[in-house]
Short mmCIF file of C-alpha atoms in Angstrom, two decimals:
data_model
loop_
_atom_site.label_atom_id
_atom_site.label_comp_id
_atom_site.label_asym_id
_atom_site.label_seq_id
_atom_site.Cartn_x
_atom_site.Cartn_y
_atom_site.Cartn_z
CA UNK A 13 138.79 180.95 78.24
CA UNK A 14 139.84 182.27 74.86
CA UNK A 15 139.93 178.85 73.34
CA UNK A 16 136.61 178.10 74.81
CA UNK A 17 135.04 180.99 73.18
CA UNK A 18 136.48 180.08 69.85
CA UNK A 19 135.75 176.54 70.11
CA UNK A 20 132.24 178.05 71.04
CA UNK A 21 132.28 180.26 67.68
CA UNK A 22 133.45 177.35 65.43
CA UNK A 23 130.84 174.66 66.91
CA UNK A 24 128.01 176.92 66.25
CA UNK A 25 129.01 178.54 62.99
CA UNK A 26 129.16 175.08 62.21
CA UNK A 27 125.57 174.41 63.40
CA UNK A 28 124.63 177.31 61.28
CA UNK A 29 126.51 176.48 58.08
CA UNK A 30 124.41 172.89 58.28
CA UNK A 31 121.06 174.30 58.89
CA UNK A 32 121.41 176.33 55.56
CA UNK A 33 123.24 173.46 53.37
CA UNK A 34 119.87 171.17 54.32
CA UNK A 35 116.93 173.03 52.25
CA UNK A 36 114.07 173.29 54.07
CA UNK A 37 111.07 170.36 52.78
CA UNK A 38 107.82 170.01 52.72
CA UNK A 39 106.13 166.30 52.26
CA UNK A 40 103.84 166.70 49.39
CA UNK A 41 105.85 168.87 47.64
CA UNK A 42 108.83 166.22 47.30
CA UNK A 43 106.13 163.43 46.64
CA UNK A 44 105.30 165.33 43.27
CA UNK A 45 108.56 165.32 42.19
CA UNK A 46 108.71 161.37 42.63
CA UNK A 47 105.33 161.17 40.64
CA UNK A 48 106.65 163.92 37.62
CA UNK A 49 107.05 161.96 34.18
CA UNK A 50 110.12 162.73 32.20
CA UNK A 51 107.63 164.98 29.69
CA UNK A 52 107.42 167.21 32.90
CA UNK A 53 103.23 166.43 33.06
CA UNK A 54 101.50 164.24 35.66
CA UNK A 55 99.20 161.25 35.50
CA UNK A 56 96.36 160.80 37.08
CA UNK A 57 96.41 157.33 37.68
CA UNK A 58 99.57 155.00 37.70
CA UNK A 59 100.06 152.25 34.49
CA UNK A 60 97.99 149.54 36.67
CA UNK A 61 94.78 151.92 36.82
CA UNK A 62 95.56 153.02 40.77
CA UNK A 63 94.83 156.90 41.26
CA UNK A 64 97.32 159.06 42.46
CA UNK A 65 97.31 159.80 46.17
CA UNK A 66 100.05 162.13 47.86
CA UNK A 67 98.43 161.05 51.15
CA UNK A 68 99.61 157.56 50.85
CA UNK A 69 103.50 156.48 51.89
CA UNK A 70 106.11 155.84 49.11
CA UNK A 71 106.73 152.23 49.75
CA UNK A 72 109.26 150.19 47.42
CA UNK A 73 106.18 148.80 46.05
CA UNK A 74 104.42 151.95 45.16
CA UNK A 75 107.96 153.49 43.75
CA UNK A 76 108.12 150.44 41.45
CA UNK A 77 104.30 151.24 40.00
CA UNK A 78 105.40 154.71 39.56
CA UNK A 79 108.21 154.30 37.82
CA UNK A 80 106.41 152.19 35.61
CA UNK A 81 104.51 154.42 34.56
CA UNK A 82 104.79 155.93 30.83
CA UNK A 83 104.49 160.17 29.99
CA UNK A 84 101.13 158.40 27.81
CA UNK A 85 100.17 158.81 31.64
CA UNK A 86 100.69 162.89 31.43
CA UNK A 87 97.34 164.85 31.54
CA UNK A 88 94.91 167.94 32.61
CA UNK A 89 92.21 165.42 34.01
CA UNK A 90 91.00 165.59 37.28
CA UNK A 91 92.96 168.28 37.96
CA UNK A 92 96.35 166.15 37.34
CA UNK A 93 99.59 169.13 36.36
CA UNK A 94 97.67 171.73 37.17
CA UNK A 95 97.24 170.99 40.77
CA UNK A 96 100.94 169.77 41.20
CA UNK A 97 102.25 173.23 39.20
CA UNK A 98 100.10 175.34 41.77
CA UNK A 99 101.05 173.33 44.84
CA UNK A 100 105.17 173.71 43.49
CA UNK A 101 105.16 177.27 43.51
CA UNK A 102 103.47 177.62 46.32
CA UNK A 103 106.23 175.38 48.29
CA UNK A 104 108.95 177.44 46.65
CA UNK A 105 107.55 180.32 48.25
CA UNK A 106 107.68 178.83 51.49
CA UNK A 107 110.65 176.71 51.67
CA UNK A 108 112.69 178.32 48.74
CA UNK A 109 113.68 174.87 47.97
CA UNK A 110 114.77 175.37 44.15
CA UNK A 111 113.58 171.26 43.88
CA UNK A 112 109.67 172.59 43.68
CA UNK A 113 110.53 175.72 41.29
CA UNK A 114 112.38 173.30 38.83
CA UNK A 115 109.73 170.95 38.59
CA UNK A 116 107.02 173.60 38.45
CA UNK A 117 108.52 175.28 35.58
CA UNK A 118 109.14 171.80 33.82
CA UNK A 119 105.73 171.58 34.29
CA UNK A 120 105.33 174.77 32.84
CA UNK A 121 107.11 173.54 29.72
CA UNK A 122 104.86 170.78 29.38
CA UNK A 123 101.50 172.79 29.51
CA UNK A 124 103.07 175.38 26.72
CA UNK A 125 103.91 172.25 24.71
CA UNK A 126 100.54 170.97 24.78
CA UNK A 127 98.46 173.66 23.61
CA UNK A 128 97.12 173.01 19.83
CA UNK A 129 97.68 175.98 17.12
CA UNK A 130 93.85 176.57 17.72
CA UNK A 131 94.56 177.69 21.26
CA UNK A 132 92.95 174.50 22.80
CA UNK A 133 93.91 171.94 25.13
CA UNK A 134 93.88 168.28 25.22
CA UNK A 135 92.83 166.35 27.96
CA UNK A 136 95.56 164.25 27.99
CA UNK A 137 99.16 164.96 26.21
CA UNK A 138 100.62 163.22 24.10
CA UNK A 139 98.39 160.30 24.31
CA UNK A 140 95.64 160.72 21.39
CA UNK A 141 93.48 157.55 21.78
CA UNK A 142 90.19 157.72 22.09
CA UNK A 143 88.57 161.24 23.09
CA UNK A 144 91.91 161.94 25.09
CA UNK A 145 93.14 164.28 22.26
CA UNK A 146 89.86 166.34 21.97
CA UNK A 147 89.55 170.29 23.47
CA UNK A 148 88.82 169.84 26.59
CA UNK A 149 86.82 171.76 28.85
CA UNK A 150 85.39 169.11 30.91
CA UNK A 151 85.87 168.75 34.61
CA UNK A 152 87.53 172.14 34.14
CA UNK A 153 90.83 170.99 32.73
CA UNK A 154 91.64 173.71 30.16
CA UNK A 155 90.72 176.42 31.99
CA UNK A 156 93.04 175.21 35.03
CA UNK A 157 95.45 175.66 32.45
CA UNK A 158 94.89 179.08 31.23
CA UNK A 159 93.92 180.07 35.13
CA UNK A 160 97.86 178.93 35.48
CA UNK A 161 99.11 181.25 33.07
CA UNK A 162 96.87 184.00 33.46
CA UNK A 163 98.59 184.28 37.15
CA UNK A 164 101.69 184.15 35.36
CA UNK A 165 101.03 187.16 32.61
CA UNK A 166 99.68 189.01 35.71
CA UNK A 167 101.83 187.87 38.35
CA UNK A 168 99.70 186.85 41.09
CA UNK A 169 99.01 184.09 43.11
CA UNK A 170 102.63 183.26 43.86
CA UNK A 171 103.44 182.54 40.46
CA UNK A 172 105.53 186.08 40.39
CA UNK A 173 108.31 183.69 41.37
CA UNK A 174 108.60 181.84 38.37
CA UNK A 175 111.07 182.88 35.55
CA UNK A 176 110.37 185.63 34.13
CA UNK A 177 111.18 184.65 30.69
CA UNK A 178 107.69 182.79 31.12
CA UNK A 179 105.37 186.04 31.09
CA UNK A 180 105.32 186.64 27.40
CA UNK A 181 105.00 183.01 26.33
CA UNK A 182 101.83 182.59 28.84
CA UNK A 183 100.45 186.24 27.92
CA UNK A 184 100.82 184.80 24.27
CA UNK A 185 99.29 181.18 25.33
CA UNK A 186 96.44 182.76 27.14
CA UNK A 187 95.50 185.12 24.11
CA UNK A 188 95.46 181.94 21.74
CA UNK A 189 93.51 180.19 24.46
CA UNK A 190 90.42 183.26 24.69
CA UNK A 191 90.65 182.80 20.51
CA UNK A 192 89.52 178.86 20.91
CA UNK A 193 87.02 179.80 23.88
CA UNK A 194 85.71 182.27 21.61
CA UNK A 195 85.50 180.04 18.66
CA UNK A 196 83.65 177.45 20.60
CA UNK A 197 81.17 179.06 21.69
CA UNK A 198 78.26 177.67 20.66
CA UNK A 199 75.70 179.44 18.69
CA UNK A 200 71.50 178.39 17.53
CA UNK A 201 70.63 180.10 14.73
CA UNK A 202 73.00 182.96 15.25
CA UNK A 203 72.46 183.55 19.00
CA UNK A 204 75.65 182.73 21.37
CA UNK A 205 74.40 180.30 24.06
CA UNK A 206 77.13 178.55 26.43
CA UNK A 207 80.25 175.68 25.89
CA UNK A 208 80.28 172.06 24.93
CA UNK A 209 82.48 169.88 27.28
CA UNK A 210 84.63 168.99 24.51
CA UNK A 211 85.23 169.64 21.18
CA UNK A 212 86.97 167.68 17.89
CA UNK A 213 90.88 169.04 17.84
CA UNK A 214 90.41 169.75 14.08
CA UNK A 215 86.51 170.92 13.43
CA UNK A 216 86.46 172.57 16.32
CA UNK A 217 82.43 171.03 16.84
CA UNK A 218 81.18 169.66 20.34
CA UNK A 219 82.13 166.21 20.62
CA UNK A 220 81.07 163.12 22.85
CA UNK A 221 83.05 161.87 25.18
CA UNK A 222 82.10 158.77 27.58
CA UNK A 223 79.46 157.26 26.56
CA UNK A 224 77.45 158.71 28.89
CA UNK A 225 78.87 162.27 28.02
CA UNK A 226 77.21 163.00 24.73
CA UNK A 227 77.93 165.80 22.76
CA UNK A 228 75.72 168.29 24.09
CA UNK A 229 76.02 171.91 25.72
CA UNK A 230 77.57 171.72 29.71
CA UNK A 231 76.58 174.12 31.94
CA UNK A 232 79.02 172.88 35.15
CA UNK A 233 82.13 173.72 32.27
CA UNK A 234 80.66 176.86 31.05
CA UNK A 235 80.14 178.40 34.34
CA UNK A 236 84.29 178.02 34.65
CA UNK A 237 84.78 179.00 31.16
CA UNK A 238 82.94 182.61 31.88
CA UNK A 239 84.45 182.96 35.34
CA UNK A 240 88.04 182.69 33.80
CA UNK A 241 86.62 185.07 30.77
CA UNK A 242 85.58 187.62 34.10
CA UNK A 243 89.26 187.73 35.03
CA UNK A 244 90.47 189.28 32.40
CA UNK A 245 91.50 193.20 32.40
CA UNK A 246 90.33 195.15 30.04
CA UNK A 247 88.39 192.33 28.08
CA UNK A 248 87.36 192.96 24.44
CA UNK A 249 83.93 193.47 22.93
CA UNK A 250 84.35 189.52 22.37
CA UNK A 251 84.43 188.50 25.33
CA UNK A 252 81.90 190.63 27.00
CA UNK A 253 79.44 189.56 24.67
CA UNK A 254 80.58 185.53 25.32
CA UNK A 255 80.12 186.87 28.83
CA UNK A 256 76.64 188.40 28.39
CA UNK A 257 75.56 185.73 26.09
CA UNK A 258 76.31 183.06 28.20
CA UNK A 259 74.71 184.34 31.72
CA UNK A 260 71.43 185.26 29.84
CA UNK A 261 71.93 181.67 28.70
CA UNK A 262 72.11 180.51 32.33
CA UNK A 263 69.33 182.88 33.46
CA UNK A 264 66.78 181.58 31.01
CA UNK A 265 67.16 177.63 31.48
CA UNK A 266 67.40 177.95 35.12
CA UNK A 267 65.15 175.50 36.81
CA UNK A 268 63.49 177.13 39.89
CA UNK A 269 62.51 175.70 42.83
CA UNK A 270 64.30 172.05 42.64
CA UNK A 271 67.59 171.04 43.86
CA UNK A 272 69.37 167.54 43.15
CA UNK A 273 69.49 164.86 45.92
CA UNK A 274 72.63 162.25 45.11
CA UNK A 275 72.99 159.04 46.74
CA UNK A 276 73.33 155.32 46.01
CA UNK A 277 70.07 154.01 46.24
CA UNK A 278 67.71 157.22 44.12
CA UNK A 279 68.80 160.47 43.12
CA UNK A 280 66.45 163.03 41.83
CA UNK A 281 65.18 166.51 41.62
CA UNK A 282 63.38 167.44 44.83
CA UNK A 283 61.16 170.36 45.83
CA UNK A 284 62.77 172.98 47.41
CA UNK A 285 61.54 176.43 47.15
CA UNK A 286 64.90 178.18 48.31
CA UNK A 287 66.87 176.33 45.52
CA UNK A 288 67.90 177.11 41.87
CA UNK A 289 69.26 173.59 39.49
CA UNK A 290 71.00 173.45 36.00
CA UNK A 291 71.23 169.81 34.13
CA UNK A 292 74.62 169.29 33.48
CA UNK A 293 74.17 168.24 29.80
CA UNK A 294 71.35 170.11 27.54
CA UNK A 295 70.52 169.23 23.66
CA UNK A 296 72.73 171.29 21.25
CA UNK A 297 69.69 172.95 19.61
CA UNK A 298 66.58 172.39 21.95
CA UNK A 299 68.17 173.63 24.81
CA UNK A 300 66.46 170.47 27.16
CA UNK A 301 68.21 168.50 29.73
CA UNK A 302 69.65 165.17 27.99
CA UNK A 303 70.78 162.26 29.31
CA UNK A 304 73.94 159.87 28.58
CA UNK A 305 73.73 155.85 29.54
CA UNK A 306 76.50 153.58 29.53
CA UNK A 307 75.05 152.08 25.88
CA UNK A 308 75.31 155.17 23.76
CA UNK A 309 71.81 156.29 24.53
CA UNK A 310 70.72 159.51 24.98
CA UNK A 311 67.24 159.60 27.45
CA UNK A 312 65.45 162.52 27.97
CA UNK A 313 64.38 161.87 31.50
CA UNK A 314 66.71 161.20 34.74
CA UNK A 315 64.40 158.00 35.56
CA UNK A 316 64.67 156.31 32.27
CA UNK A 317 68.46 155.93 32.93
CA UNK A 318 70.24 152.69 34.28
CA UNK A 319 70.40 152.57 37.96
CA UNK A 320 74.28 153.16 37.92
CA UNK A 321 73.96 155.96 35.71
CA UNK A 322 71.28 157.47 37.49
CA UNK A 323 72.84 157.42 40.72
CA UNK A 324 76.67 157.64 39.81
CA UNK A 325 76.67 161.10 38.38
CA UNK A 326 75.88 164.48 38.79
CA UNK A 327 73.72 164.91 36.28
CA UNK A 328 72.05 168.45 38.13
CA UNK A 329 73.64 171.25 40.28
CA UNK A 330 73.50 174.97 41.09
CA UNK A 331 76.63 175.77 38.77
CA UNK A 332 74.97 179.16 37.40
CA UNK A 333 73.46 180.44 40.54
CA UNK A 334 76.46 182.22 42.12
CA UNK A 335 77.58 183.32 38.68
CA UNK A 336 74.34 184.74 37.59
CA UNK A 337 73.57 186.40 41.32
CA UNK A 338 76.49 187.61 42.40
CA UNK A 339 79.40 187.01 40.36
CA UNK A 340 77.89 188.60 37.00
CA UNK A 341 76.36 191.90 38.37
CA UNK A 342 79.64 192.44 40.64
CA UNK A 343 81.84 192.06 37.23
CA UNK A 344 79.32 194.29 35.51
CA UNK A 345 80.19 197.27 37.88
CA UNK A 346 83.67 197.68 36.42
CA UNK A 347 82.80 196.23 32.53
CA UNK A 348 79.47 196.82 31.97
CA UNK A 349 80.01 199.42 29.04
#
């Protein structure tokens, strides 16, 4: 009976010791570290132009594509690093499989060694061709960043379990960062208004993109810029007047009564009483809704764009409503002095 008990004891001790050796997984998680480039970023799209999808199976085929493709590949586009560094440290929270943590802070590494002297960001790293090495605000991609290490310098959003040693290097990232948003803000004639979607690394001045993305101010951008710029404790005179600035930008250019129907065939402003619309792009000095084609031209009306332009972008939306109805006052409660 003895022996039986023991035997008992051993087998599941045994079962016990294996459950711990095998780490616990999860799916996505261990994708991302197949799709990490040695420079510790993330494309957005593999070397033959297909977009990254953790949805799909790793088949030989796909493995082969990925590692074929170069750290040129690394960027903040489309969310690419920022949304893998979130989704890591989330997974080491769950699983406390070290795997996600190490390739989180790697990532890490690579957003701290991408960040110009200026405090900006570059949409892609270190690939400068093109408008890839401009400051880059558009689709959100800089302020991913500094919404990354702001939860770091204030440890929140999971990202208290990262090393610690990375606190004062994002507290003094995020300050340079705040300096460039600060900088960039665009002024007429002395008056702060709101943010380009990107900007010349060097000059610092709005810059074109696509050539349908002309240099222009960006309202869907800006609203992110000044809800990152609302995060911040104990924000200086600075940056409650960017804030301030920028929301009586948003209040005055408002379009009321139109929202923005997109689809394949027509898209246009529509009637609609209960609704509030922004153009996405306005002129740098007139403050009026502009236009980008595929040609270089700017147009100054939605219908005297190409039918694929027209219908393949969003050139309206409600980006400022939220901010300027409830986001803006509820901020103002706590920093409104």
């Amino acid at each position: 009976m003895m022996k039986i008990k023991l035997l008992f004891t051993l087998i599941c001790s045994t079962l016990l010791l294996s459950c711990y050796a095998q780490q616990p997984i999860d799916s996505t998680a261990d994708k991302m570290l197949v799709y990490q480039l040695g420079n510790g970023g993330w494309p957005k799209q593999l070397d033959d132009k297909s977009v990254v999808n953790y949805g799909v199976a790793l088949t030989p085929e796909l493995l082969a594509k990925i590692k074929a493709t170069k750290d040129l590949h690394a960027t903040f586009d489309n969310k690419a690093t920022s949304r893998e560094v979130v989704y890591l440290v989330k997974a080491y929270k769950k699983t406390q499989n070290k795997a996600y943590l190490t390739a989180a802070e790697k990532g890490l590494d690579y957003i701290l060694s991408a960040q110009y002297a200026n405090g900006g960001w570059p949409q892609y790293y270190p690939d400068k061709a093109s408008y890839r090495s401009e400051i880059t605000y558009n689709d959100d991609a800089m302020i991913n960043v500094l919404n990354i290490l702001q939860d770091i310098a204030m440890q929140t959003n999971d990202f208290e379990v990262v090393n610690p040693a990375y606190i004062k290097k994002a507290e003094k990232a995020v300050t340079k960062g705040i300096d460039c948003i600060i900088k960039t803000q665009v002024k007429q004639n002395g008056t702060l208004t709101i943010w380009a979607a990107q900007y010349d690394k060097d000059s610092m001045l709005p810059a074109k993109a696509r050539a349908f993305e002309p240099a222009s101010l960006s309202t869907s951008e800006s609203a992110g810029i000044v809800r990152f710029l609302m995060r911040l404790k104990n924000p200086s005179t600075e940056v409650k007047n960017a804030i301030a600035a920028a929301v009586k930008w948003f209040d005055t250019y408002k379009i009321v009564g139109y929202r923005f129907d997109r689809n394949k065939n027509i898209s246009a402003l529509v009637a609609d009483h209960t609704a509030n619309t922004w153009a996405r792009f306005y002129d740098l000095d007139k403050n009026t809704p502009i236009f980008g084609d595929r040609d270089n031209t700017i147009k100054t009306k939605l219908e005297e764009l190409s039918p694929e332009r027209r219908n393949g972008y969003a050139w309206y939306g409600n980006w400022g409503q939220k901010l300027i109805e409830k986001e803006y006052p509820k901020w103002l409660t706590t920093n409104g002095k």
